[in-house]
Coordinates of C-alpha atoms and ligand atoms in Angstrom, one line a residue:
M1 CA 13.4 -27.5 1.8
K2 CA 12.8 -27.0 -1.7
A3 CA 14.2 -24.8 -4.0
A4 CA 14.6 -23.9 -8.1
V5 CA 17.7 -23.1 -8.9
A6 CA 20.0 -22.3 -12.1
H7 CA 23.5 -24.3 -11.7
E8 CA 24.3 -22.2 -15.3
F9 CA 23.8 -19.8 -17.6
N10 CA 21.5 -20.7 -19.6
T11 CA 21.1 -24.3 -18.9
P12 CA 17.7 -25.1 -17.6
L13 CA 16.7 -24.8 -13.7
T14 CA 16.4 -27.8 -11.5
I15 CA 14.1 -28.4 -8.0
D16 CA 16.7 -28.9 -5.2
D17 CA 16.4 -29.8 -2.1
V18 CA 18.9 -27.4 0.3
E19 CA 19.8 -25.9 3.5
V20 CA 17.5 -23.9 5.0
P21 CA 19.6 -20.6 5.4
T22 CA 20.9 -19.6 8.7
I23 CA 20.3 -16.4 8.9
G24 CA 22.6 -13.2 10.2
D25 CA 21.6 -11.1 13.6
N26 CA 20.0 -8.4 11.2
E27 CA 18.7 -11.2 9.8
I28 CA 15.2 -12.8 9.2
L29 CA 14.0 -16.4 8.0
V30 CA 10.6 -16.0 6.1
S31 CA 8.8 -19.2 4.8
I32 CA 8.0 -18.0 1.7
K33 CA 4.4 -18.2 0.5
A34 CA 4.4 -16.6 -3.4
S35 CA 6.7 -15.4 -5.7
G36 CA 5.6 -14.0 -8.5
V37 CA 8.3 -14.1 -11.9
C38 CA 9.9 -11.1 -13.1
H39 CA 11.6 -10.3 -16.8
T40 CA 13.7 -9.8 -14.8
D41 CA 15.1 -13.2 -12.8
I42 CA 14.9 -15.0 -17.3
H43 CA 18.0 -11.8 -18.0
A44 CA 20.1 -13.4 -14.5
C45 CA 19.5 -17.0 -15.7
H46 CA 21.2 -16.0 -18.9
G47 CA 23.2 -13.7 -17.8
D48 CA 22.4 -11.0 -20.1
W49 CA 23.2 -8.2 -18.2
P50 CA 27.3 -6.5 -17.6
V51 CA 27.3 -7.3 -13.9
K52 CA 26.7 -11.5 -13.7
P53 CA 24.5 -12.8 -11.0
N54 CA 26.0 -15.3 -8.8
M55 CA 25.9 -18.6 -9.8
P56 CA 24.5 -21.2 -8.7
L57 CA 22.0 -18.6 -7.6
I58 CA 17.6 -19.6 -5.9
P59 CA 16.6 -16.6 -8.7
G60 CA 13.5 -14.8 -7.3
H61 CA 12.1 -10.9 -6.1
E62 CA 9.2 -10.9 -5.3
G63 CA 8.7 -13.7 -2.7
V64 CA 6.2 -12.9 0.1
G65 CA 5.6 -15.1 3.5
V66 CA 6.3 -15.1 6.7
I67 CA 8.3 -14.5 9.1
T68 CA 10.1 -17.9 11.1
E69 CA 13.3 -16.2 12.4
I70 CA 14.3 -13.1 13.6
G71 CA 17.7 -12.2 14.9
G72 CA 19.0 -10.8 17.6
N73 CA 19.7 -7.1 16.2
V74 CA 16.4 -6.8 14.5
N75 CA 14.1 -5.0 16.4
H76 CA 10.6 -3.5 14.1
L77 CA 9.2 -7.5 13.4
K78 CA 8.6 -10.2 14.7
K79 CA 7.6 -14.1 14.3
G80 CA 4.3 -14.4 12.3
D81 CA 4.9 -10.9 10.1
R82 CA 3.9 -11.2 6.6
V83 CA 6.4 -9.4 4.6
G84 CA 8.1 -9.5 1.1
I85 CA 11.2 -9.2 -0.2
P86 CA 11.3 -7.0 -3.3
F87 CA 15.3 -6.9 -5.5
L88 CA 17.0 -4.7 -3.2
Y89 CA 18.3 -7.4 -0.7
T90 CA 20.1 -4.6 1.3
A91 CA 23.1 -1.1 1.2
C92 CA 25.5 0.2 3.4
G93 CA 23.1 2.8 4.7
Y94 CA 25.7 5.5 4.9
C95 CA 26.0 6.9 1.6
D96 CA 25.3 9.8 -0.2
Y97 CA 22.1 8.5 -1.8
C98 CA 21.2 5.9 1.3
L99 CA 21.0 9.0 3.5
E100 CA 19.0 10.6 1.0
G101 CA 16.3 8.1 1.1
K102 CA 17.6 6.9 -2.2
E103 CA 18.8 3.2 -1.1
T104 CA 18.1 2.2 -4.9
L105 CA 21.3 3.5 -6.1
C106 CA 23.4 2.6 -3.4
P107 CA 26.6 2.0 -5.3
D108 CA 27.0 -1.1 -2.7
C109 CA 23.8 -2.4 -2.4
L110 CA 23.1 -5.8 -3.2
Y111 CA 19.9 -7.7 -5.4
T112 CA 17.8 -10.5 -4.1
G113 CA 17.5 -13.8 -6.8
Y114 CA 20.6 -11.8 -7.9
H115 CA 24.1 -11.5 -6.3
M116 CA 21.7 -13.2 -3.0
N117 CA 19.3 -16.6 -3.1
G118 CA 15.2 -15.2 -3.5
G119 CA 12.2 -16.3 -3.6
Y120 CA 12.1 -20.1 -5.8
A121 CA 12.3 -21.6 -2.9
D122 CA 10.8 -22.3 0.4
F123 CA 12.7 -20.2 2.6
C124 CA 14.4 -16.6 1.7
R125 CA 16.9 -15.4 4.0
A126 CA 16.2 -11.5 3.7
D127 CA 18.0 -8.2 5.6
A128 CA 15.3 -6.9 7.9
R129 CA 15.6 -3.1 7.1
Y130 CA 15.0 -4.3 3.8
V131 CA 11.8 -5.9 3.6
V132 CA 8.6 -4.3 3.5
K133 CA 5.7 -5.1 5.7
I134 CA 2.5 -6.4 3.7
P135 CA -1.0 -4.8 4.6
D136 CA -3.6 -7.4 5.6
E137 CA -6.1 -6.3 3.1
L138 CA -3.9 -8.0 0.5
G139 CA -3.7 -12.0 0.6
F140 CA 0.0 -13.1 -0.7
I141 CA -0.7 -14.0 -3.8
E142 CA -2.5 -10.7 -5.1
A143 CA 0.6 -8.2 -3.2
A144 CA 3.2 -11.0 -4.4
P145 CA 3.9 -9.0 -8.4
L146 CA 4.2 -5.3 -6.0
F147 CA 7.2 -5.9 -4.5
C148 CA 9.1 -5.6 -8.6
A149 CA 6.4 -5.2 -10.9
G150 CA 4.2 -3.1 -8.8
V151 CA 7.0 -0.8 -7.3
T152 CA 9.0 -0.2 -10.1
T153 CA 6.2 1.3 -12.2
Y154 CA 5.0 3.0 -9.6
K155 CA 8.1 4.8 -9.1
A156 CA 9.0 5.6 -12.8
L157 CA 5.5 7.0 -13.2
K158 CA 6.4 9.9 -10.1
V159 CA 10.1 10.0 -11.6
S160 CA 7.7 10.8 -15.5
N161 CA 7.4 14.5 -15.1
T162 CA 3.4 14.3 -15.5
K163 CA 0.4 15.6 -13.6
P164 CA -3.4 15.0 -13.5
G165 CA -4.7 15.1 -17.2
D166 CA -1.3 14.8 -19.0
W167 CA -0.9 11.4 -21.5
V168 CA 1.5 9.1 -20.6
S169 CA 2.1 6.2 -23.1
C170 CA 3.4 2.2 -21.5
V171 CA 4.8 0.5 -23.5
G172 CA 4.9 -2.4 -23.3
V173 CA 2.2 -4.2 -21.6
G174 CA 3.3 -7.3 -19.5
G175 CA 4.6 -7.9 -16.1
L176 CA 5.4 -4.4 -15.2
G177 CA 3.2 -2.8 -18.0
H178 CA -0.1 -3.8 -16.4
L179 CA 0.7 -2.6 -13.2
A180 CA 1.7 0.7 -14.8
V181 CA -1.6 0.9 -17.1
Q182 CA -3.0 1.2 -13.4
Y183 CA -0.8 3.4 -11.8
A184 CA -0.9 5.8 -14.4
I185 CA -4.1 5.7 -13.8
A186 CA -4.4 6.1 -10.5
M187 CA -2.0 8.8 -11.0
G188 CA -4.9 10.9 -13.3
L189 CA -2.7 10.8 -16.1
N190 CA -4.9 9.0 -19.4
V191 CA -3.5 6.6 -20.4
V192 CA -2.1 4.8 -24.2
A193 CA -1.3 1.3 -24.3
V194 CA 1.2 -0.3 -26.1
D195 CA 1.5 -3.9 -26.8
T196 CA 0.7 -7.2 -29.3
G197 CA -2.0 -9.7 -29.4
E198 CA -6.0 -9.1 -28.2
E199 CA -5.7 -10.5 -25.0
R200 CA -3.2 -7.6 -23.7
K201 CA -5.1 -4.8 -26.1
A202 CA -8.0 -6.3 -24.1
L203 CA -6.8 -6.3 -20.6
S204 CA -5.6 -3.2 -21.2
M205 CA -9.0 -1.6 -22.0
K206 CA -10.2 -3.2 -18.7
L207 CA -8.5 -1.5 -17.3
G208 CA -9.0 1.8 -18.2
A209 CA -6.6 2.2 -21.3
K210 CA -7.9 4.4 -23.7
H211 CA -6.0 3.8 -26.7
F212 CA -4.4 -0.1 -26.8
I213 CA -1.9 0.3 -29.9
D214 CA -0.6 -3.1 -31.4
F215 CA 3.0 -2.8 -32.7
K216 CA 2.8 -5.8 -34.7
K217 CA 0.0 -4.2 -37.1
D218 CA 1.0 0.4 -36.2
K219 CA 3.9 2.2 -36.2
P220 CA 3.4 3.4 -32.7
E221 CA 4.4 6.7 -32.8
E222 CA 2.8 7.3 -35.9
R223 CA -0.6 6.1 -34.7
I224 CA -0.3 8.3 -31.1
R225 CA 0.8 11.3 -33.0
S226 CA -2.1 10.6 -35.2
L227 CA -4.4 10.4 -32.0
L228 CA -3.6 12.7 -29.6
G229 CA -2.5 15.4 -32.3
T230 CA 0.6 15.2 -31.2
G231 CA 3.5 13.1 -28.6
V232 CA 2.8 11.6 -25.1
H233 CA 4.3 14.1 -22.1
A234 CA 6.4 10.8 -20.8
A235 CA 6.3 7.3 -21.9
I236 CA 6.8 4.2 -19.6
C237 CA 8.8 1.8 -22.0
T238 CA 9.0 -1.4 -19.8
A239 CA 9.7 -3.7 -23.1
V240 CA 11.8 -6.6 -23.3
S241 CA 12.7 -5.1 -27.0
K242 CA 15.3 -2.5 -28.3
A243 CA 12.3 -2.0 -31.0
G244 CA 9.7 -0.8 -28.5
F245 CA 12.5 1.8 -26.4
D246 CA 13.2 3.5 -30.1
S247 CA 9.8 4.1 -30.7
A248 CA 8.5 4.3 -27.3
Y249 CA 11.4 7.5 -28.0
A250 CA 10.0 8.6 -31.2
S251 CA 6.3 8.5 -29.5
V252 CA 7.5 11.6 -26.6
R253 CA 6.4 15.7 -27.6
R254 CA 8.5 18.1 -27.1
G255 CA 9.4 18.6 -23.6
G256 CA 8.4 15.3 -22.5
T257 CA 9.7 12.9 -21.2
M258 CA 11.0 8.7 -21.7
V259 CA 11.2 6.7 -18.5
L260 CA 14.2 3.8 -19.0
V261 CA 12.5 1.0 -16.7
G262 CA 12.4 -3.0 -18.8
L263 CA 16.5 -3.7 -19.8
P264 CA 16.6 -5.8 -23.4
P265 CA 20.4 -6.1 -23.2
D266 CA 20.6 -3.9 -25.8
D267 CA 22.1 -0.6 -26.6
M268 CA 19.9 1.9 -27.9
P269 CA 21.1 4.8 -29.8
V270 CA 19.7 8.5 -28.8
P271 CA 19.5 11.3 -31.5
I272 CA 21.5 14.0 -29.7
F273 CA 19.5 16.8 -32.6
D274 CA 15.8 16.1 -31.6
T275 CA 17.1 15.5 -27.4
V276 CA 18.5 18.9 -27.7
I277 CA 15.2 20.5 -30.1
N278 CA 13.2 19.0 -28.5
G279 CA 14.6 19.1 -25.1
I280 CA 13.4 14.9 -24.1
T281 CA 14.3 14.4 -21.0
L282 CA 16.3 10.8 -20.5
V283 CA 15.0 8.8 -17.0
G284 CA 16.7 5.7 -16.1
S285 CA 14.4 4.1 -12.8
I286 CA 15.1 1.0 -11.4
V287 CA 13.1 -0.5 -9.1
G288 CA 11.8 2.1 -5.8
T289 CA 12.8 2.2 -2.4
R290 CA 11.3 1.4 0.7
R291 CA 9.5 4.7 1.2
D292 CA 8.4 4.1 -3.0
L293 CA 7.0 0.4 -2.2
E294 CA 5.2 1.8 1.4
E295 CA 2.9 3.3 -1.0
C296 CA 2.2 1.6 -4.1
L297 CA 0.8 -1.3 -1.4
D298 CA -0.9 1.5 -0.8
F299 CA -3.0 1.8 -3.7
A300 CA -3.5 -2.3 -3.7
A301 CA -5.1 -1.8 -0.7
M302 CA -7.1 1.0 -1.7
G303 CA -8.1 -1.5 -4.4
K304 CA -6.6 0.8 -7.2
V305 CA -4.8 -0.9 -8.4
K306 CA -5.3 -5.2 -9.0
T307 CA -2.7 -7.8 -11.0
D308 CA -3.7 -9.5 -13.2
I309 CA -2.7 -12.9 -12.0
Q310 CA -2.2 -16.8 -12.9
I311 CA -1.8 -19.0 -10.4
R312 CA 1.4 -22.1 -11.1
K313 CA 3.4 -23.7 -9.6
L314 CA 7.3 -23.7 -9.1
E315 CA 7.9 -27.1 -10.0
E316 CA 6.2 -26.0 -13.9
I317 CA 9.2 -22.2 -14.2
N318 CA 11.5 -23.7 -16.2
Q319 CA 8.2 -23.9 -18.2
I320 CA 7.2 -20.7 -17.2
F321 CA 10.5 -18.9 -17.9
D322 CA 9.6 -20.1 -21.9
E323 CA 6.4 -19.1 -22.3
L324 CA 8.0 -15.3 -20.8
E325 CA 10.4 -15.0 -23.4
K326 CA 8.4 -16.4 -26.0
G327 CA 5.5 -13.6 -25.5
E328 CA 2.6 -15.6 -23.7
V329 CA 1.8 -14.4 -20.9
T330 CA -0.4 -12.0 -20.3
G331 CA -0.8 -10.1 -17.1
R332 CA 2.0 -11.7 -14.7
I333 CA 2.5 -15.5 -12.9
V334 CA 2.7 -16.1 -9.4
M335 CA 4.1 -19.2 -7.7
D336 CA 1.9 -20.5 -5.4
F337 CA 3.2 -22.2 -2.1
E338 CA 0.5 -22.7 0.2
S339 CA -1.2 -25.1 -1.5
Ligands
NAD401 P1 7.1 -9.2 -19.8 O1 7.8 -10.5 -20.3 O2 5.9 -9.5 -18.8 O3 6.4 -7.9 -20.4 C1 7.4 -7.6 -21.7 C2 5.8 -6.8 -22.2 O4 6.9 -6.9 -23.3 C3 5.2 -8.4 -22.8 O5 4.0 -8.2 -23.2 C4 6.0 -8.2 -24.2 O6 5.2 -8.7 -25.1 C5 6.5 -6.3 -24.7 N1 7.0 -5.8 -26.1 C6 8.4 -6.8 -26.3 N2 8.9 -6.0 -27.5 C7 7.6 -5.0 -27.7 C8 7.7 -4.0 -28.1 N3 8.4 -3.3 -29.2 N4 6.9 -2.9 -28.3 C9 5.5 -2.1 -26.6 N5 5.5 -4.1 -25.8 C10 6.3 -4.8 -26.6 O7 8.2 -9.2 -18.5 P2 8.4 -8.2 -16.9 O8 8.0 -8.6 -15.8 O9 7.3 -7.0 -17.5 O10 10.2 -6.7 -17.3 C11 10.2 -5.8 -18.5 C12 11.1 -5.5 -18.4 O11 11.4 -4.9 -16.8 C13 12.8 -7.4 -18.4 O12 14.0 -6.3 -19.3 C14 12.6 -6.3 -17.5 O13 14.3 -7.1 -16.4 C15 12.3 -5.0 -16.4 N6 12.1 -4.7 -15.2 C16 13.2 -3.9 -15.0 C17 13.2 -2.9 -13.7 C18 13.8 -1.9 -13.6 O14 14.0 -1.6 -12.1 N7 13.9 -0.8 -14.1 C19 12.3 -3.7 -12.7 C20 11.4 -5.3 -12.5 C21 11.7 -5.6 -14.6
ZN402 ZN1 11.5 -7.2 -11.6
ZN403 ZN1 24.0 3.3 0.3

């Protein structure tokens, strides 16, 4: 099968002919039809984070397709089912977190396209217990980004301590952030979008943001305070930039929440005095559970969110990474495996 393979950190991926994976009793084989490109895949190929991925690696955790093989213990899925393989490849199933339905916090969890080969390939192996079915209303291309960008931002909003009518800032309106804007609006929140460039401004306003702030032209925290008279109830930060995190923190009102989602390889020094005096809550949010994913897919199936997609090919992966790193991509890139 054809796959994009990272052989070493910080070197271009190569398009290789590799063996189709064999599956275990609890696993399935998925013929990939579409695969979204997440900024996390770039962090993985750079070895940006303290926990390193296994090399050589087939990245990708927004792979969706059709089941072509089923392991002996799998009864709840069948050949032909349409599924997506999210970032959470597997979890133990028995720890406190797994038992409470918080499997993304399982200390023994493994990540797709990181610890395990992912969706930048014609076929991908998956743990049958952790894939989620794609609603009939959604095609493969439009479903793919929801398996990471969608569920991650949906979950970030769920943990943001907000209620309808509150103000949120979506700091970063990239692949994740432009879905954050839509989920927030679908939840009845008012959105201030923060990013740069006319295209992202136009997209944010089309999606229903009340304001767009260009971080290269304005200081977002100051502009937010002048627009609202105070800070936001919650900031959802998906920016791949420490400056974005600092600004997001500074834009939260007293009693508000900052949700940390983006993963630039930096530290974020938090002022103790301001956090205490202003009663600020800081929440780290990692992807979402299978239940979150089902809910997030339902929003899309009902037409309440729609990813802004550029369709590309697997062979273009190095160019795609380059464009993402330079901040040239608006919306999400999805690689089409069917054409
Ligand atoms: P992306 O490249 O599509 O979007 C990032 C956006 O941040 C770009 O639009 C960029 O212009 C913007 N940005 C950069 N500096 C900014 C600033 N100072 N203020 C506001 N915006 C700024 O990336 P993506 O695929 O959306 O991923 C974003 C980040 O989220 C990555 O670090 C990725 O690894 C991480 N991520 C986290 C989770 C999680 O579970 N927490 C899941 C998926 C991705
Ligand atoms: Zn991702
Ligand atoms: Zn567990």
